[in-house]
Tab-separated table of C-alpha atoms in Angstrom:
chain	number	residue	atom	x	y	z
F	1	MET	CA	0.000	0.000	0.000
F	2	LYS	CA	1.053	3.600	-0.544
F	3	ILE	CA	1.844	5.841	2.446
F	4	VAL	CA	0.961	9.496	1.886
F	5	ILE	CA	2.496	12.355	3.870
F	6	ASN	CA	0.284	15.320	3.065
F	7	ASN	CA	1.245	18.913	3.918
F	8	VAL	CA	2.661	17.985	7.325
F	9	GLU	CA	3.826	20.713	9.674
F	10	LYS	CA	5.126	20.396	13.228
F	11	ARG	CA	5.472	23.216	15.750
F	12	PHE	CA	6.890	23.114	19.265
F	13	VAL	CA	7.111	25.567	22.139
F	14	ASP	CA	10.741	25.926	23.234
F	15	THR	CA	12.117	26.481	26.747
F	16	LYS	CA	11.691	30.242	26.301
F	17	LYS	CA	8.022	29.688	25.447
F	18	ARG	CA	8.547	30.646	21.828
F	19	GLU	CA	6.785	28.740	19.078
F	20	VAL	CA	9.294	26.988	16.831
F	21	THR	CA	8.427	25.425	13.483
F	22	ALA	CA	10.356	22.159	13.173
F	23	LEU	CA	8.789	20.899	9.929
F	24	GLN	CA	6.960	22.806	7.229
F	25	ASN	CA	5.112	21.884	4.043
F	26	ILE	CA	6.215	18.231	3.971
F	27	ASN	CA	4.676	16.330	1.059
F	28	PHE	CA	5.813	12.968	-0.282
F	29	THR	CA	4.686	9.384	-0.707
F	30	ILE	CA	6.252	6.024	0.049
F	31	GLU	CA	5.234	3.585	-2.641
F	32	GLU	CA	4.649	-0.089	-1.952
F	33	GLN	CA	7.990	-1.939	-1.648
F	34	GLU	CA	9.926	1.344	-1.821
F	35	PHE	CA	12.950	2.185	0.349
F	36	VAL	CA	12.972	5.936	1.106
F	37	VAL	CA	15.812	7.580	3.030
F	38	LEU	CA	15.668	10.951	4.823
F	39	VAL	CA	18.906	12.939	5.088
F	40	GLY	CA	19.700	16.463	6.199
F	41	PRO	CA	21.773	18.506	8.635
F	42	SER	CA	21.483	18.105	12.394
F	43	GLY	CA	18.267	19.577	13.734
F	44	CYS	CA	16.354	19.497	10.441
F	45	GLY	CA	13.571	17.317	11.863
F	46	LYS	CA	14.363	13.937	10.287
F	47	SER	CA	13.575	11.926	13.415
F	48	THR	CA	10.576	14.123	14.200
F	49	LEU	CA	9.182	13.382	10.752
F	50	LEU	CA	9.785	9.652	11.148
F	51	ASN	CA	7.983	9.732	14.510
F	52	ILE	CA	5.027	11.527	12.925
F	53	VAL	CA	4.815	8.945	10.143
F	54	GLY	CA	4.980	6.225	12.806
F	55	GLY	CA	2.189	7.780	14.870
F	56	LEU	CA	4.472	8.491	17.837
F	57	LEU	CA	3.975	12.241	17.381
F	58	SER	CA	0.987	14.124	16.021
F	59	PRO	CA	1.495	16.744	13.307
F	60	SER	CA	0.446	20.297	14.110
F	61	SER	CA	-1.254	20.298	10.724
F	62	GLY	CA	-1.474	17.999	7.740
F	63	GLU	CA	-1.924	14.243	7.772
F	64	VAL	CA	-0.332	10.859	7.208
F	65	TYR	CA	-2.483	8.087	5.793
F	66	PHE	CA	-2.092	4.603	4.363
F	67	GLU	CA	-3.823	4.430	0.997
F	68	GLY	CA	-5.714	1.178	0.576
F	69	LEU	CA	-5.936	0.373	4.285
F	70	THR	CA	-9.297	-1.070	5.291
F	71	SER	CA	-11.457	1.548	6.994
F	72	GLY	CA	-11.107	1.419	10.770
F	73	LYS	CA	-8.007	-0.761	10.650
F	74	GLU	CA	-4.746	0.481	12.158
F	75	PRO	CA	-1.579	0.085	10.054
F	76	ARG	CA	1.029	-2.377	11.308
F	77	LEU	CA	4.344	-0.641	11.930
F	78	GLY	CA	7.795	-2.008	12.653
F	79	ILE	CA	10.216	0.445	14.280
F	80	VAL	CA	13.974	0.144	14.816
F	81	PHE	CA	15.643	2.974	16.737
F	82	GLN	CA	19.277	3.989	17.173
F	83	GLU	CA	19.130	2.826	20.781
F	84	ILE	CA	18.704	-0.932	20.802
F	85	ALA	CA	15.470	-1.310	22.769
F	86	LEU	CA	15.580	-5.013	23.623
F	87	PHE	CA	14.185	-6.185	26.952
F	88	PRO	CA	17.258	-7.350	28.902
F	89	TRP	CA	15.267	-9.970	30.846
F	90	ARG	CA	13.949	-11.624	27.682
F	91	THR	CA	15.854	-13.963	25.377
F	92	VAL	CA	16.367	-13.239	21.687
F	93	TYR	CA	13.352	-15.402	20.849
F	94	GLU	CA	11.192	-13.762	23.534
F	95	ASN	CA	12.165	-10.304	22.285
F	96	VAL	CA	11.431	-11.187	18.670
F	97	VAL	CA	7.925	-12.503	19.407
F	98	PHE	CA	7.014	-9.636	21.762
F	99	GLY	CA	4.984	-7.780	19.120
F	100	LEU	CA	3.202	-10.994	18.167
F	101	GLU	CA	2.258	-11.523	21.813
F	102	GLU	CA	0.820	-8.012	21.909
F	103	GLN	CA	-1.212	-8.800	18.780
F	104	GLY	CA	-2.641	-11.898	20.466
F	105	ALA	CA	-0.967	-14.373	18.111
F	106	SER	CA	-1.170	-18.043	19.056
F	107	LYS	CA	1.879	-19.789	20.503
F	108	GLN	CA	2.240	-21.768	17.281
F	109	GLU	CA	2.194	-18.608	15.160
F	110	GLN	CA	4.731	-17.029	17.505
F	111	ARG	CA	7.028	-20.033	17.165
F	112	GLU	CA	6.753	-20.175	13.381
F	113	LYS	CA	7.168	-16.461	12.716
F	114	GLY	CA	9.686	-15.947	15.497
F	115	GLN	CA	11.969	-18.678	14.206
F	116	HIS	CA	11.523	-17.572	10.598
F	117	PHE	CA	12.690	-14.032	11.292
F	118	ILE	CA	15.463	-15.128	13.648
F	119	ASP	CA	16.756	-17.287	10.796
F	120	LEU	CA	16.268	-14.436	8.325
F	121	VAL	CA	18.552	-12.057	10.256
F	122	GLY	CA	21.198	-14.711	10.843
F	123	LEU	CA	20.667	-15.359	14.560
F	124	THR	CA	19.936	-19.079	14.305
F	125	GLY	CA	21.375	-20.742	17.392
F	126	PHE	CA	21.054	-17.622	19.549
F	127	GLU	CA	17.341	-17.991	20.351
F	128	SER	CA	18.019	-18.551	24.073
F	129	ALA	CA	20.716	-15.882	24.417
F	130	TYR	CA	20.078	-12.690	26.386
F	131	PRO	CA	20.899	-9.229	24.980
F	132	LYS	CA	23.927	-8.810	27.269
F	133	GLN	CA	25.452	-11.896	25.646
F	134	LEU	CA	25.257	-10.412	22.133
F	135	SER	CA	27.473	-7.998	20.224
F	136	GLY	CA	26.051	-4.633	19.153
F	137	GLY	CA	25.442	-5.878	15.622
F	138	MET	CA	23.678	-9.000	16.863
F	139	ARG	CA	21.457	-6.965	19.192
F	140	GLN	CA	20.489	-4.735	16.292
F	141	ARG	CA	19.699	-7.832	14.197
F	142	ALA	CA	17.397	-9.007	16.980
F	143	GLY	CA	15.703	-5.603	16.964
F	144	ILE	CA	15.194	-5.832	13.211
F	145	ALA	CA	13.773	-9.353	13.549
F	146	ARG	CA	11.299	-8.111	16.166
F	147	ALA	CA	10.185	-5.295	13.851
F	148	LEU	CA	9.800	-7.697	10.916
F	149	ALA	CA	7.933	-10.357	12.888
F	150	VAL	CA	4.727	-8.297	13.017
F	151	GLU	CA	4.817	-8.208	9.184
F	152	PRO	CA	4.478	-4.420	9.099
F	153	ASP	CA	2.869	-2.326	6.407
F	154	LEU	CA	5.784	0.082	6.909
F	155	LEU	CA	9.232	-0.397	8.439
F	156	LEU	CA	10.655	2.697	10.160
F	157	MET	CA	14.376	2.868	10.946
F	158	ASP	CA	15.943	5.813	12.799
F	159	GLU	CA	19.744	5.690	12.398
F	160	PRO	CA	19.821	2.036	13.464
F	161	PHE	CA	23.530	1.497	12.771
F	162	SER	CA	25.012	4.829	13.895
F	163	ALA	CA	26.316	3.454	17.212
F	164	LEU	CA	28.167	0.566	15.545
F	165	ASP	CA	31.819	0.572	14.516
F	166	ALA	CA	32.556	1.180	10.828
F	167	GLN	CA	33.153	-2.456	9.888
F	168	THR	CA	30.042	-3.726	11.673
F	169	ARG	CA	28.000	-0.895	10.192
F	170	THR	CA	29.059	-1.853	6.655
F	171	LEU	CA	28.173	-5.488	7.297
F	172	MET	CA	24.789	-4.513	8.755
F	173	GLN	CA	24.004	-2.344	5.727
F	174	GLU	CA	24.710	-5.338	3.490
F	175	GLU	CA	22.604	-7.558	5.746
F	176	LEU	CA	19.717	-5.074	5.730
F	177	LEU	CA	19.692	-4.935	1.933
F	178	SER	CA	19.683	-8.721	1.778
F	179	ILE	CA	16.751	-8.851	4.222
F	180	TRP	CA	14.905	-6.134	2.315
F	181	ASP	CA	15.437	-8.006	-0.955
F	182	ARG	CA	13.663	-11.015	0.564
F	183	THR	CA	10.828	-9.116	2.284
F	184	ARG	CA	10.345	-6.074	0.005
F	185	LEU	CA	8.888	-4.027	2.844
F	186	SER	CA	8.039	-0.369	2.348
F	187	THR	CA	10.701	1.390	4.414
F	188	LEU	CA	11.411	4.890	5.737
F	189	TYR	CA	14.997	5.229	6.954
F	190	VAL	CA	16.740	8.153	8.676
F	191	THR	CA	20.503	8.671	8.480
F	192	HIS	CA	23.201	11.366	8.671
F	193	ASN	CA	25.447	9.211	6.493
F	194	ILE	CA	25.251	10.194	2.817
F	195	GLN	CA	27.004	7.050	1.545
F	196	GLU	CA	24.576	4.921	3.533
F	197	ALA	CA	21.660	6.803	1.976
F	198	VAL	CA	22.904	6.201	-1.575
F	199	TYR	CA	23.683	2.566	-0.819
F	200	LEU	CA	20.217	1.771	0.556
F	201	ALA	CA	17.678	4.062	-1.079
F	202	ASP	CA	15.345	3.978	-4.019
F	203	ARG	CA	14.824	7.684	-3.318
F	204	VAL	CA	16.667	10.098	-1.041
F	205	ILE	CA	14.681	12.995	0.419
F	206	VAL	CA	16.965	15.877	1.408
F	207	LEU	CA	15.636	18.131	4.167
F	208	SER	CA	16.735	21.715	4.750
F	209	ARG	CA	17.834	23.227	8.036
F	210	HIS	CA	15.077	24.356	10.381
F	211	PRO	CA	12.333	24.669	9.635
F	212	GLY	CA	12.770	21.317	7.934
F	213	GLN	CA	11.423	21.415	4.405
F	214	ILE	CA	11.979	19.141	1.434
F	215	LYS	CA	14.892	20.629	-0.465
F	216	GLU	CA	15.238	17.933	-3.107
F	217	VAL	CA	14.105	14.398	-3.907
F	218	ILE	CA	16.766	12.307	-5.642
F	219	GLN	CA	15.968	9.074	-7.433
F	220	ILE	CA	18.893	6.650	-7.137
F	221	ASP	CA	19.082	5.031	-10.552
F	222	LEU	CA	21.423	2.171	-9.647
F	223	PRO	CA	20.831	-1.591	-9.362
F	224	ARG	CA	19.162	-2.475	-6.073
F	225	MET	CA	21.959	-4.876	-5.124
F	226	GLY	CA	25.703	-4.491	-5.663
F	227	ARG	CA	25.907	-0.704	-5.668
F	228	ASP	CA	29.325	-0.855	-4.020
F	229	GLN	CA	30.810	-2.752	-6.960
F	230	GLU	CA	33.497	-1.141	-9.112
F	231	GLN	CA	31.305	-0.628	-12.190
F	232	HIS	CA	28.892	1.574	-10.192
F	233	ARG	CA	31.487	3.529	-8.192
F	234	ALA	CA	31.539	6.670	-10.361
F	235	ALA	CA	27.730	6.979	-10.405
F	236	PHE	CA	27.578	6.232	-6.670
F	237	GLU	CA	30.034	9.041	-5.924
F	238	ARG	CA	28.120	11.461	-8.162
F	239	TYR	CA	24.935	10.837	-6.183
F	240	ALA	CA	26.795	11.228	-2.886
F	241	ASP	CA	28.373	14.498	-4.033
F	242	GLU	CA	25.016	15.837	-5.267
F	243	ILE	CA	23.475	15.198	-1.849
F	244	TRP	CA	26.454	16.689	-0.019
F	245	GLN	CA	26.271	19.883	-2.073
F	246	LEU	CA	22.596	20.206	-1.122
F	247	ILE	CA	23.358	19.728	2.577
F	248	ARG	CA	26.751	21.386	2.922
F	249	HIS	CA	25.769	24.985	3.664
F	250	ASP	CA	23.038	23.978	6.113
F	251	ALA	CA	25.416	21.550	7.837
F	252	GLN	CA	28.013	24.311	8.258
F	253	GLU	CA	25.396	26.627	9.766
F	254	ALA	CA	24.212	23.882	12.125
F	255	LEU	CA	27.818	23.326	13.233
F	256	LYS	CA	28.200	27.023	14.063
F	257	GLU	CA	25.115	26.821	16.253
F	258	GLY	CA	26.574	23.813	18.090
């Protein structure tokens, strides 16, 4: 189904009781099976926008709706945050099936789906492990499996790999693409990393500095898999440079503000 973000605006009241516009005139769609990435300078409202799309925040004006969703039915959402929000007292398996428990799924359905998605993210054999026994990359895989297990209409990912070391991050990006290729979930992904955006996205939406507005939408016309291969390197770098030139001035201004 198509997800429509229609004329969304978000305003806050700051600590000095001044009204601040965080997002303004946000209009875009996420097509079925499309991977959309949000990039922009610090403070442009990327995470705020993702939280609005996910229903965790309400827009001050505008709307988000799922085209084709049965009337009265709530969309199923899978969310993966930067902070790995696994329950430390639950095993990998118990964490993965948590959303299914909340949905009232039968024990058999929990077992089947839980094991399927544990296998899918490469955690077979770690079902009984606790989060403290896992590496950062493995914990994030468990978080992804939990988000996938509810078979969401939309997968939301807010800088899920930013806390990982460079090597693990690269491996997790490859793993995510492999998982996406098998599930084809509509996905909205937030990152500060331009190379990550080009590597993952069908489209990159570049946001301006506050108030966050859509500065440019860039279609990444590269094969879905294997973008890091030598034959695509020149095109990959052109996309990355185009995005950087759009962000550069705003990023410099954000840095001055601290």
